[in-house]
XYZ file of C-alpha atoms in Angstrom:
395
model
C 101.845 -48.468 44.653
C 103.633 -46.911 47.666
C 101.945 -44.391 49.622
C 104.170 -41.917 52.079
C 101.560 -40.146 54.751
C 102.688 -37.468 56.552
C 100.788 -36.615 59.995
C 101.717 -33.471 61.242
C 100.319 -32.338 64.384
C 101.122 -29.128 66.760
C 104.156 -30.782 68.388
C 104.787 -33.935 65.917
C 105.377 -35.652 63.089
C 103.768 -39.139 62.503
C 104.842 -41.246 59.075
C 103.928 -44.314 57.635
C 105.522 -45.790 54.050
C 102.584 -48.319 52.668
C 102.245 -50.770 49.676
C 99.048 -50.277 48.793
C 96.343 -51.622 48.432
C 97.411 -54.697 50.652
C 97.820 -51.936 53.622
C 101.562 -52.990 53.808
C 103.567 -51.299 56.148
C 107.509 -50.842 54.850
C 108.281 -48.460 57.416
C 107.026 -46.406 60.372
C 108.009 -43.477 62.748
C 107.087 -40.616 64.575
C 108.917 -37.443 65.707
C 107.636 -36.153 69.014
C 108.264 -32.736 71.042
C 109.100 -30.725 67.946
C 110.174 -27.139 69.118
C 112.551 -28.552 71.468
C 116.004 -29.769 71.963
C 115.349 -33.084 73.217
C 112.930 -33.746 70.723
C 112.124 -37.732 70.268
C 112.592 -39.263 66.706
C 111.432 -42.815 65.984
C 111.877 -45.217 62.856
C 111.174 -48.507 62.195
C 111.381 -51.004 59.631
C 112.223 -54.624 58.761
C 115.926 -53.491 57.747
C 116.361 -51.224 61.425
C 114.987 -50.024 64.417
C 116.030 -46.310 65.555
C 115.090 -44.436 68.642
C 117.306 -41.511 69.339
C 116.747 -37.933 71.249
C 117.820 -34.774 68.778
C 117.512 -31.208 68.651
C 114.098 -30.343 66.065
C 112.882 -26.857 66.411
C 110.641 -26.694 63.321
C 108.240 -29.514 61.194
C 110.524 -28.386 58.198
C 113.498 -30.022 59.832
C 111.792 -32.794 60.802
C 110.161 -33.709 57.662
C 114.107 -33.675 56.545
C 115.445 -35.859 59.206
C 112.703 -38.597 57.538
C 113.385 -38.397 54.254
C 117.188 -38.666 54.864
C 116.815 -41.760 57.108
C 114.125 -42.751 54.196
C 116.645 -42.542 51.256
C 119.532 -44.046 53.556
C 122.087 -46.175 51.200
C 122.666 -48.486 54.246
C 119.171 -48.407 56.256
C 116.992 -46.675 54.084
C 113.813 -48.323 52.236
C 113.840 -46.514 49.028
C 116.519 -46.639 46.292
C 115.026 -43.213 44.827
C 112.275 -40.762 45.780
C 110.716 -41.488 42.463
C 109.957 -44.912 44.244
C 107.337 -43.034 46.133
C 103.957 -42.782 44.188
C 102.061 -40.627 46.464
C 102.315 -38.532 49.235
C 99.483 -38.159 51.743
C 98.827 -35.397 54.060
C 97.197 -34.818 56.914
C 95.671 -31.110 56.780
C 93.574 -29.854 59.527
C 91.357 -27.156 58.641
C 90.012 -27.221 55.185
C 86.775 -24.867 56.030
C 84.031 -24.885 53.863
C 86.318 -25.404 51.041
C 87.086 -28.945 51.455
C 84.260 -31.277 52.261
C 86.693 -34.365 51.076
C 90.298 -36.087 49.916
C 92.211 -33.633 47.025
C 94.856 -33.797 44.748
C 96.768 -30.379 45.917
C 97.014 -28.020 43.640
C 98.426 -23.894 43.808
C 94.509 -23.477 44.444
C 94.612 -25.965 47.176
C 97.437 -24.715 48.888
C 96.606 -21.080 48.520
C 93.341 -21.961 50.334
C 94.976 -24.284 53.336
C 97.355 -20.751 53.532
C 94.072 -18.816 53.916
C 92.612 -20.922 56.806
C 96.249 -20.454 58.892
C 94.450 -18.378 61.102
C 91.888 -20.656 62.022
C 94.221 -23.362 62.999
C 97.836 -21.691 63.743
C 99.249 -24.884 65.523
C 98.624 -27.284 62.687
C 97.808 -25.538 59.238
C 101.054 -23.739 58.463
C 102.556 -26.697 59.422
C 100.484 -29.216 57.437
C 101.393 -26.700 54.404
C 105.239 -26.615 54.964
C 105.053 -30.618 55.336
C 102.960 -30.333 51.393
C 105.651 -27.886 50.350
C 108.857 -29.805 51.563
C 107.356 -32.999 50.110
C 106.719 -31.868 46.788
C 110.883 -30.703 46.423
C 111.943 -34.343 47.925
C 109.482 -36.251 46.391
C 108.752 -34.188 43.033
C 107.329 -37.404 40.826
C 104.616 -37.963 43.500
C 101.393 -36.610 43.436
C 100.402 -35.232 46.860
C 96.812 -35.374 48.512
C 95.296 -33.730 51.166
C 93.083 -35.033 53.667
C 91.260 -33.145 56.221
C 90.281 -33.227 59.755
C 87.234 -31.274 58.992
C 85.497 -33.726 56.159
C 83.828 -36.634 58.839
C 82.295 -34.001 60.962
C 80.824 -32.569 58.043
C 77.588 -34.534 59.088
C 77.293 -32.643 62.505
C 73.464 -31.405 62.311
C 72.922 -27.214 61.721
C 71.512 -26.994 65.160
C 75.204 -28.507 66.815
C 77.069 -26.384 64.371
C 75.486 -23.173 64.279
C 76.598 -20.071 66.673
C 73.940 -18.010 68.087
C 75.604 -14.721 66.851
C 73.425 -12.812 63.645
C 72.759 -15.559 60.675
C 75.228 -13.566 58.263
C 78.278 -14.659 60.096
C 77.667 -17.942 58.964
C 76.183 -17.053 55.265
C 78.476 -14.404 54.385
C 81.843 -14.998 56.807
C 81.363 -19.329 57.241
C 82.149 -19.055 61.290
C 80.691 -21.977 62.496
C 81.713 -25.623 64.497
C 83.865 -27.328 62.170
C 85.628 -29.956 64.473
C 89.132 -31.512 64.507
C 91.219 -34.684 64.305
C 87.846 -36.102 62.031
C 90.500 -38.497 60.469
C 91.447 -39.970 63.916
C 87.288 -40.132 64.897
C 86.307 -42.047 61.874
C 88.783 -44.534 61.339
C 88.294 -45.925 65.410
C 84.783 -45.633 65.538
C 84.602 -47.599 62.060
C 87.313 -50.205 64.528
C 84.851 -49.593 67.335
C 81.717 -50.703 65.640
C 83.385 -54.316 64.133
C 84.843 -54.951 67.793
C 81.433 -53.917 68.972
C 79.357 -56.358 65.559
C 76.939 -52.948 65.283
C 76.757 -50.518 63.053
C 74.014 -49.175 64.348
C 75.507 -47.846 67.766
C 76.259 -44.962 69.989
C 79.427 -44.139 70.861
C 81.248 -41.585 72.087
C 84.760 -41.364 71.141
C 88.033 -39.540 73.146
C 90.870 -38.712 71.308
C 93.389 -37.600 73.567
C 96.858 -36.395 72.493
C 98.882 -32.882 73.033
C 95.474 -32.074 70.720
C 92.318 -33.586 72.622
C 89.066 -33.825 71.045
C 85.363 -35.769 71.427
C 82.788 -36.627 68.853
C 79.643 -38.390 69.390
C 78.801 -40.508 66.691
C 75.729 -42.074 65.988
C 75.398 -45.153 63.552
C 78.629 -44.567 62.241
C 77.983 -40.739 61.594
C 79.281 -37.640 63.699
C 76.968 -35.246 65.540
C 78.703 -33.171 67.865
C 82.230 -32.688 68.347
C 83.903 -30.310 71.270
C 86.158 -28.417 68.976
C 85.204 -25.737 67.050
C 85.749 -22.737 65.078
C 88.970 -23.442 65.428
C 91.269 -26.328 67.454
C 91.209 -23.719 70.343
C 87.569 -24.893 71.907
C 86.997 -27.824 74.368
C 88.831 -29.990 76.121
C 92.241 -29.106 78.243
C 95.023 -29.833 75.709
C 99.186 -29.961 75.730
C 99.603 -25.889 75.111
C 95.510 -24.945 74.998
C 93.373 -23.065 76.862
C 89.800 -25.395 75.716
C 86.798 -24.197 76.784
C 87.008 -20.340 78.095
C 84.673 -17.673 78.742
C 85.343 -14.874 75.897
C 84.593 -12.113 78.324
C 87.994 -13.413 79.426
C 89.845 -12.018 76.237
C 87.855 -8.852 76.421
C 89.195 -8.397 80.222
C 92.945 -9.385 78.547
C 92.422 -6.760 76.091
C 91.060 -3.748 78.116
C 91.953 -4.088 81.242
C 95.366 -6.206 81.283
C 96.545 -4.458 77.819
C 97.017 -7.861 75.691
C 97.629 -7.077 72.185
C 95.192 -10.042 70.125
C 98.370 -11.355 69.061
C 100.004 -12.035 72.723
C 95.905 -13.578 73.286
C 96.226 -15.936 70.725
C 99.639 -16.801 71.475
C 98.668 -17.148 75.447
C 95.363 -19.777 74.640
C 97.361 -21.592 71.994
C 100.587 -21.891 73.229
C 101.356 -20.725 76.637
C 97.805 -22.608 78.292
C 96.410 -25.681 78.922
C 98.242 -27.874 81.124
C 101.694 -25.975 80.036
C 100.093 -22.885 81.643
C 98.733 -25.357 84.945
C 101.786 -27.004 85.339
C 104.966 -26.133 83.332
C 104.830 -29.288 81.018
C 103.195 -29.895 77.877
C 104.013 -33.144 77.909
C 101.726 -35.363 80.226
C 104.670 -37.654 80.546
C 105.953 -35.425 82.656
C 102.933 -34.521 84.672
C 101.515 -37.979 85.570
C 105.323 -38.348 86.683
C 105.188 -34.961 89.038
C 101.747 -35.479 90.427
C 103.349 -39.176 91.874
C 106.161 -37.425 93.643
C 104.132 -34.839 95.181
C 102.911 -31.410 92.759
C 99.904 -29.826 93.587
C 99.756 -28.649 90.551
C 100.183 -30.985 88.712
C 97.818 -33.536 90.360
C 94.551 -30.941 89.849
C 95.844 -30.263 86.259
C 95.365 -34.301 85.796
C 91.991 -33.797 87.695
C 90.640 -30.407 85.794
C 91.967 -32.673 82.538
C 89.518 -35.459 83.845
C 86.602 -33.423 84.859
C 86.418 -31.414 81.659
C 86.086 -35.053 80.048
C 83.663 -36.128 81.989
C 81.029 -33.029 81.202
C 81.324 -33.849 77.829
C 80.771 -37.454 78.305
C 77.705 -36.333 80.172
C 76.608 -34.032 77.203
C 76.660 -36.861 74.480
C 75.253 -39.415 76.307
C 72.312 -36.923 76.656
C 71.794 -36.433 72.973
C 72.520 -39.563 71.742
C 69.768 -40.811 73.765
C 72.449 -43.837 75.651
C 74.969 -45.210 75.214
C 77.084 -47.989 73.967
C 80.544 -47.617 74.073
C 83.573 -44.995 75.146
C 86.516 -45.175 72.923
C 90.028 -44.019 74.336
C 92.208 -43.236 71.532
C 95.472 -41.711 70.552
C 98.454 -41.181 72.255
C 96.874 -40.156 75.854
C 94.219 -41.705 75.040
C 95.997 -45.191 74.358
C 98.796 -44.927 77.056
C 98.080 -43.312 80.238
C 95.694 -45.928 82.381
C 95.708 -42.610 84.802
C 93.865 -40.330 82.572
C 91.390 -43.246 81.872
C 90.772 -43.807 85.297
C 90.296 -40.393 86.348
C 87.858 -40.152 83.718
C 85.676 -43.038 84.229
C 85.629 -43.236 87.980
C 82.077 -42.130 89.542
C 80.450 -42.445 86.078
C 78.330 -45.380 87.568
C 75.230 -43.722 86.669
C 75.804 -43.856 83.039
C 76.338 -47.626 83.537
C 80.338 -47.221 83.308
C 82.437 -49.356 85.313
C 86.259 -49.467 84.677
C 88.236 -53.086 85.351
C 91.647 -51.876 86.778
C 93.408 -54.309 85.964
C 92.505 -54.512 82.434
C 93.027 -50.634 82.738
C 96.549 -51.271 83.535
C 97.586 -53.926 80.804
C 99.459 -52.634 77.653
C 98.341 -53.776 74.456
C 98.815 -52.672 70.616
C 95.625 -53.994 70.112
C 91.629 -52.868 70.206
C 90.254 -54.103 73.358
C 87.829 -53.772 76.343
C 88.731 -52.721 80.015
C 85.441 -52.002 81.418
C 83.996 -55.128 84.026
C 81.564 -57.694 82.966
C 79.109 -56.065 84.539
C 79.468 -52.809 82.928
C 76.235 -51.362 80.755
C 78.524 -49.024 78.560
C 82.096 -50.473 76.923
C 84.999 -49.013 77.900
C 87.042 -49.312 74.726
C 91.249 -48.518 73.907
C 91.492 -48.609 70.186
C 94.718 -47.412 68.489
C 94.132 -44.931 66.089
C 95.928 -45.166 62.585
C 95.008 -41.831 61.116
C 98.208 -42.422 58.406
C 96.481 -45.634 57.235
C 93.017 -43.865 56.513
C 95.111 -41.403 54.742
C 96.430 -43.456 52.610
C 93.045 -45.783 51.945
C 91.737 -42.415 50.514
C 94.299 -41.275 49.149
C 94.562 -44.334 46.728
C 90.886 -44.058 46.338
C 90.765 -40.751 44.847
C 92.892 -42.161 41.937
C 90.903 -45.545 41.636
C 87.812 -43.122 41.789
């Protein structure tokens, strides 16, 4: 059986090609900085490897650009798109609709349409990715999966607001979390690195999206995201965490339309709005030759971490392990380092120099001495995808 999942995200376009169920990779690639003209697009396999820089101003292009190299009569690693037996897809907000993997229906995409609102970065996107899909790859059946379902199991008292009940009975406003898909499948890596299943761990996904969950033996309960992907931590084009009085003063007093709001938190913000870049690339790079700017943006970036590291530790009652994850997460030793320095009181002590190695693989960089692990596992979101994916049809 081979299993195409498609990971869409606000600014890129992850894909994996597996034979399934022995988890076999046939190909691999990513499309990064979608929306601009020096977008990055990445493919791999055991026929080619192609790394190029290209103008991709939508997801609907992209998704194009990797089916063509797909279906390539030279490079390519399928002879037809009927070779493909299912498409997977990464969706990110599936409300209170979706509580696990579906086959997608009209119904299902009517209802991932409905919830655009709630996550206008990723949703329409996730939907044009199912809608492409189904015209290149029409013998496949396509499945969604959603960020929401592993944080389903965040307790009432985490997920509630403290506005009037009947917002959540009648209207379903509530903390529904993000990037759930990411969380489960490296805590799950986490906990056999770790030999417990029984543990507490907080875990830091950190991409132009950034997110935390606290999990406790193996289950989620708490997550710094929200409503929406808006809430929380600093992110590529996001505001995180803000003060609402803050829109009110937008509104009234500065004459913001809600439209030019939401644009502003979800697209003009976060360290975009600090620095000028989205792309932390370029800020770690800016901060060494000498920007203000940039260098707090790194540190406000670090900071907000660290409060939330400080919150979960609290109500999981300790602490076993940090997890560093996705493509921040995974690659910048700076961001890791800004976040774990001074945290000596929660018994976390960063090695440097095992900060500083690359690897593709799980492992530890905290010092022997070190109560709490300091862990860098490399998330494969597409993988877990596809695992359930296949599983719904076994099922």
């Amino acid at each position: 059986m081979q299993v195409l999942v498609l990971n869409s995200g606000s600014s890129s376009l992850k894909f994996q090609l597996f034979s399934m169920p022995e988890e076999t990779i046939i190909c691999a690639g990513a499309i990064e900085r979608i929306g601009f003209t020096d977008a990055i697009f990445k493919f791999s396999s055991n026929q080619i490897n192609i790394e190029t820089e290209t103008k991709i101003l939508t997801h609907k292009a992209a998704l194009k650009l990797v089916s063509k190299n797909l279906l390539d009569k030279k490079e390519g690693v399928l002879k037809s798109a009927d070779d493909i037996n299912i498409v997977g897809h990464r969706v990110v907000h599936g409300g209170m609709y979706f509580n696990d993997t579906v086959e997608i229906t009209a119904d299902v995409k009517e209802k991932i349409k409905s919830l655009s609102s709630l996550a206008p970065l990723h949703n329409p996107a996730n939907l044009e990715g199912i809608m492409v899909a189904e015209t290149i790859f029409p013998s496949a059946k396509q499945v969604a999966v959603f960020d929401t379902a592993f944080l389903q199991s965040i307790p009432e008292k985490a997920y509630k607001f403290a506005i009037p009940n009947e917002f959540l009975t009648e209207h379903h406003i509530r903390v529904y979390g993000f990037h759930g898909t990411s969380h489960k499948y490296v805590s799950e890596q986490a906990n056999a690195f770790l030999g417990n299943t029984e543990s507490k761990i907080i875990t830091i996904h950190l991409g132009n999206g950034c997110s935390m969950t606290a999990i406790k033996n193996g289950k989620s309960i708490d997550h710094s995201m929200g409503f929406s992907p808006l809430d929380g931590l600093i992110m590529g084009t996001r505001s995180g965490e803000i003060d609402p009085s803050v829109l009110f003063h937008l509104k009234d007093t500065l004459g913001y339309s809600m439209k030019q709001i939401n644009t502003l938190l979800n697209k003009e913000s976060g360290m975009l709005g600090l620095t000028g870049y989205s792309d932390l690339r370029d800020i770690e790079l800016k901060a060494s030759e000498g920007n203000d700017d940039c260098k707090l943006a790194l540190e406000m970036n670090a900071y907000r971490i660290k409060k939330y590291i400080g919150s979960y530790a609290t109500i999981l009652n300790g602490l076993d392990a940090i997890v560093f994850t996705a493509g921040i997460g995974e690659n910048s030793s700076l961001i890791r380092k800004l976040v774990c320095d001074d945290l000596d009181f929660l018994g976390i002590q960063l090695d440097e120099a095992k900060n500083d190695l690359r690897s593709q693989s799980i492992r530890a960089i905290n010092t022997k001495d070190s109560k709490v692990k300091v862990l860098v596992v490399p998330t494969n979101e597409e993988l877990e995808i596809a695992k359930q994916a296949v599983q719904l049809f076994v099922n």
